[in-house]
Structures are given as C-alpha cells and as structure tokens.
C-alpha cells in the first residue's frame, strides 16, 4: 500500500522541530490555501468562519485527489501568518491589533485549477460563504529563526521578546517577513499546557 503524503513527515525540520530555543532553519517554497482577516482570533467571528472554510476546502481537495488522481495525503495542520504595524503587540498580546492569514499546506501536485474546482464543490456542499474568500498562496520564507513552543498560546510572549530584543541582534539578523505559527495537534482535544506550536520568523542579515 502506498504511504499517504504527510507534510509533517516530508518536512520534519519545519513541522517537527525539537528545539525549544531559537535556531535557524531553511524553509523551502510551499503552496497553501489561505484566508485573511484581522482582530482577536479568540473573539472574531470572521476568524472562526475563515478556519471553517479552509478545512472545508482542504478536505474536499484531499478526497478529490484520492478519487480523481489516485493520490492520497494527510491534511496539513492549521498555520497562521501574523503581522501588525507594531510587532510589540505580539509580545504584549494586544490581539485586536493583529492581522492574520490562516493557511493549510497543499501537496505540489495540487494545481490552481484543482483548488478552484474544490472550492466550487465545497461551496455547493457546505454553503459556507467564506469559502469564496479562500485563495491560493505561495511562500518562499528561506532562512528562518524557529522553535517549538509547548504550552498556552498566550505564553509565547517571552520567547518572542527574546527573539526581537536579543537573538536577532546577537546573530546580526533582522526580520524579513511575517511571524509564522504552525499549530500541531488538535487544541480542542488537548489541554493548553500541552499545546505544541512551531514559532517561525523569516530573517535576513542585518547589514
């Protein structure tokens, strides 16, 4: 039996890091389905609708790929790009000032046309208006500082403060893209103390 493609296995350095302090990693180019929004993800109805729509499209793509292309895969974990005019709001957790782009990775054999057809099928089946806002996204993050955070999301602040105020300067680096998070496991079935989140920040030489 052919092994199902699993992004967490194929890109272990990006989806299964062991280091809990910042270290550099090279992240290859990837393709995603994406949905954008702003505000506190804990209270924003738009955030909940976006995530629901992403999963509806992702699973439609998965099942269509298996049925039509004979290629099965594990739906990737939810990921998010986060940014603001003031990066300090991620340390202070001022969530109303956050901008976000939620993502789910796609295998390289899933074409743009395949995604669009899956969107149409998912919209017809689920009737979720937010599906129409799901779009394709490509990332080329390259060199990134990355660590595995274990614990509640709101405990990320000290690690981000160390990145912003110590690690970057110590390694002659500066931020060169949006803060990126990968949410491993299912937070609905996991106590916050055991949440596992990959924290990632694209960087480049400061000079």
Coordinates of C-alpha atoms in Angstrom, one line a residue:
X1 CA 0.0 0.0 0.0
X2 CA 1.3 3.4 -1.0
X3 CA 2.1 5.6 2.0
X4 CA 0.0 8.8 2.2
X5 CA 1.9 12.0 1.7
X6 CA 2.2 13.8 5.0
X7 CA 3.8 17.3 5.1
X8 CA 4.8 16.8 8.8
X9 CA 6.9 13.8 7.7
X10 CA 8.2 15.2 4.5
X11 CA 9.4 18.5 6.1
X12 CA 10.3 17.4 9.6
X13 CA 12.6 20.3 10.1
X14 CA 9.6 22.7 9.6
X15 CA 6.8 20.7 11.2
X16 CA 8.5 18.6 13.9
X17 CA 11.4 20.6 15.4
X18 CA 12.7 19.5 18.8
X19 CA 14.5 22.8 19.8
X20 CA 12.7 24.9 22.3
X21 CA 15.1 27.9 21.9
X22 CA 15.6 29.8 18.7
X23 CA 17.6 28.2 15.9
X24 CA 18.0 28.8 12.2
X25 CA 16.3 26.6 9.6
X26 CA 15.9 26.7 5.9
X27 CA 12.3 26.6 4.8
X28 CA 11.6 25.6 1.2
X29 CA 9.0 27.2 -1.0
X30 CA 5.5 25.9 -0.3
X31 CA 1.9 26.3 -1.6
X32 CA -1.2 26.8 0.6
X33 CA -4.8 27.6 0.6
X34 CA -5.3 30.8 2.6
X35 CA -7.9 33.2 4.2
X36 CA -7.2 36.6 5.5
X37 CA -8.6 38.8 8.3
X38 CA -7.9 40.9 11.4
X39 CA -8.6 41.1 15.1
X40 CA -8.6 38.8 18.1
X41 CA -8.8 35.2 16.9
X42 CA -10.5 34.2 20.2
X43 CA -13.4 36.5 19.6
X44 CA -13.5 37.3 15.9
X45 CA -16.4 35.6 14.1
X46 CA -14.5 36.2 10.9
X47 CA -11.6 34.1 12.2
X48 CA -13.9 31.2 13.0
X49 CA -15.6 31.4 9.6
X50 CA -12.2 31.5 7.8
X51 CA -10.9 28.5 9.6
X52 CA -14.1 26.5 8.9
X53 CA -13.9 27.4 5.2
X54 CA -10.2 26.4 5.0
X55 CA -10.9 23.0 6.4
X56 CA -13.9 22.5 4.2
X57 CA -11.8 23.2 1.1
X58 CA -8.8 21.3 2.3
X59 CA -10.8 18.1 2.9
X60 CA -12.6 18.5 -0.4
X61 CA -9.2 18.7 -2.1
X62 CA -8.0 15.6 -0.2
X63 CA -10.9 13.4 -1.2
X64 CA -10.9 14.6 -4.8
X65 CA -7.2 14.0 -5.1
X66 CA -7.7 10.4 -3.9
X67 CA -10.7 9.8 -6.1
X68 CA -9.6 11.6 -9.3
X69 CA -5.8 11.5 -9.2
X70 CA -5.2 8.3 -7.1
X71 CA -3.0 10.3 -4.7
X72 CA -3.9 10.5 -1.0
X73 CA -2.5 12.8 1.6
X74 CA -2.9 13.8 5.2
X75 CA -4.4 17.3 5.5
X76 CA -1.8 19.5 6.9
X77 CA -2.0 21.4 10.2
X78 CA -3.5 24.8 10.5
X79 CA -0.9 27.5 10.1
X80 CA -1.0 31.3 10.5
X81 CA 0.9 34.4 9.4
X82 CA 0.6 37.2 11.8
X83 CA 1.6 40.9 11.5
X84 CA 0.9 44.4 12.7
X85 CA 2.3 47.9 12.3
X86 CA 3.9 47.4 15.7
X87 CA 5.4 43.9 16.2
X88 CA 5.4 44.5 20.0
X89 CA 1.7 43.8 20.1
X90 CA 2.5 40.1 19.8
X91 CA 4.6 40.3 22.9
X92 CA 2.0 42.3 24.8
X93 CA -0.8 40.1 23.3
X94 CA -2.8 43.1 22.1
X95 CA -4.9 40.9 19.8
X96 CA -7.3 43.5 18.4
X97 CA -4.3 45.0 16.6
X98 CA -3.3 41.7 14.9
X99 CA -3.6 41.0 11.2
X100 CA -3.7 37.3 10.2
X101 CA -3.6 35.0 7.2
X102 CA -4.6 31.4 8.0
X103 CA -3.1 28.6 5.9
X104 CA -3.2 24.9 5.2
X105 CA -0.4 23.5 3.1
X106 CA -1.0 21.7 -0.2
X107 CA 1.0 19.0 -2.0
X108 CA 2.8 20.1 -5.1
X109 CA 0.6 18.1 -7.4
X110 CA -2.5 20.0 -6.5
X111 CA -2.9 22.6 -9.2
X112 CA -4.6 26.0 -9.0
X113 CA -7.4 24.7 -11.2
X114 CA -7.9 21.8 -8.8
X115 CA -8.2 24.1 -5.9
X116 CA -10.7 26.3 -7.7
X117 CA -12.8 23.2 -8.5
X118 CA -12.6 22.0 -4.9
X119 CA -13.8 25.5 -3.8
X120 CA -16.8 25.2 -6.1
X121 CA -17.6 21.7 -4.8
X122 CA -17.2 22.7 -1.2
X123 CA -19.4 25.8 -1.5
X124 CA -22.1 23.8 -3.2
X125 CA -22.0 21.1 -0.5
X126 CA -21.4 23.2 2.7
X127 CA -23.0 26.5 1.7
X128 CA -20.4 28.5 3.7
X129 CA -20.0 32.0 2.1
X130 CA -16.4 32.3 3.5
X131 CA -15.3 29.6 1.1
X132 CA -15.5 32.1 -1.7
X133 CA -12.7 34.1 0.1
X134 CA -10.3 31.1 0.2
X135 CA -7.4 31.7 -2.1
X136 CA -4.1 30.2 -3.2
X137 CA -0.9 31.4 -1.5
X138 CA 2.8 30.7 -2.1
X139 CA 5.5 31.3 0.4
X140 CA 9.3 31.4 0.0
X141 CA 10.5 32.0 3.5
X142 CA 14.0 30.8 3.2
X143 CA 16.2 31.3 6.3
X144 CA 14.0 31.5 9.5
X145 CA 14.5 31.5 13.2
X146 CA 12.3 28.8 14.6
X147 CA 11.5 27.0 17.9
X148 CA 8.9 24.6 19.3
X149 CA 6.7 26.3 21.9
X150 CA 4.9 24.0 24.4
X151 CA 2.1 25.5 26.4
X152 CA -0.7 28.0 26.0
X153 CA -0.6 30.4 23.1
X154 CA -0.5 33.4 25.5
X155 CA 2.7 32.2 27.0
X156 CA 4.6 32.8 23.7
X157 CA 5.4 36.4 24.7
X158 CA 8.7 35.8 26.5
X159 CA 10.1 33.7 23.5
X160 CA 9.0 36.4 21.1
X161 CA 10.6 39.1 23.3
X162 CA 13.9 37.2 23.3
X163 CA 13.8 36.9 19.5
X164 CA 13.0 40.6 19.0
X165 CA 15.3 42.0 21.6
X166 CA 18.2 39.5 22.0
X167 CA 18.5 36.8 19.4
X168 CA 18.3 38.9 16.2
X169 CA 20.9 41.4 17.3
X170 CA 23.2 38.7 18.7
X171 CA 23.2 37.0 15.3
X172 CA 23.2 40.2 13.1
X173 CA 19.8 39.4 11.8
X174 CA 16.6 41.3 11.1
X175 CA 13.0 40.2 10.5
X176 CA 12.2 39.9 6.8
X177 CA 8.6 38.5 6.7
X178 CA 5.5 37.8 8.8
X179 CA 5.6 35.9 12.0
X180 CA 4.5 32.3 11.2
X181 CA 2.9 29.8 13.5
X182 CA 2.1 26.1 12.9
X183 CA -0.5 24.5 15.3
X184 CA 0.3 20.9 15.9
X185 CA -2.3 18.5 17.2
X186 CA -6.0 19.4 17.9
X187 CA -6.3 22.1 20.5
X188 CA -10.0 21.1 21.1
X189 CA -8.8 17.8 22.5
X190 CA -5.6 19.0 24.2
X191 CA -5.2 20.9 27.5
X192 CA -3.4 24.3 26.9
X193 CA -0.3 23.2 28.9
X194 CA 0.3 20.6 26.2
X195 CA -0.3 22.7 23.1
X196 CA 2.6 22.4 20.6
X197 CA 3.2 25.4 18.3
X198 CA 6.0 26.0 15.9
X199 CA 7.0 29.6 16.1
X200 CA 8.9 30.8 13.0
X201 CA 10.3 34.2 11.8
X202 CA 11.8 34.7 8.4
X203 CA 15.1 36.6 8.8
X204 CA 18.0 38.0 6.8
X205 CA 21.4 39.5 7.5
X206 CA 21.0 43.0 9.1
X207 CA 24.0 44.6 7.3

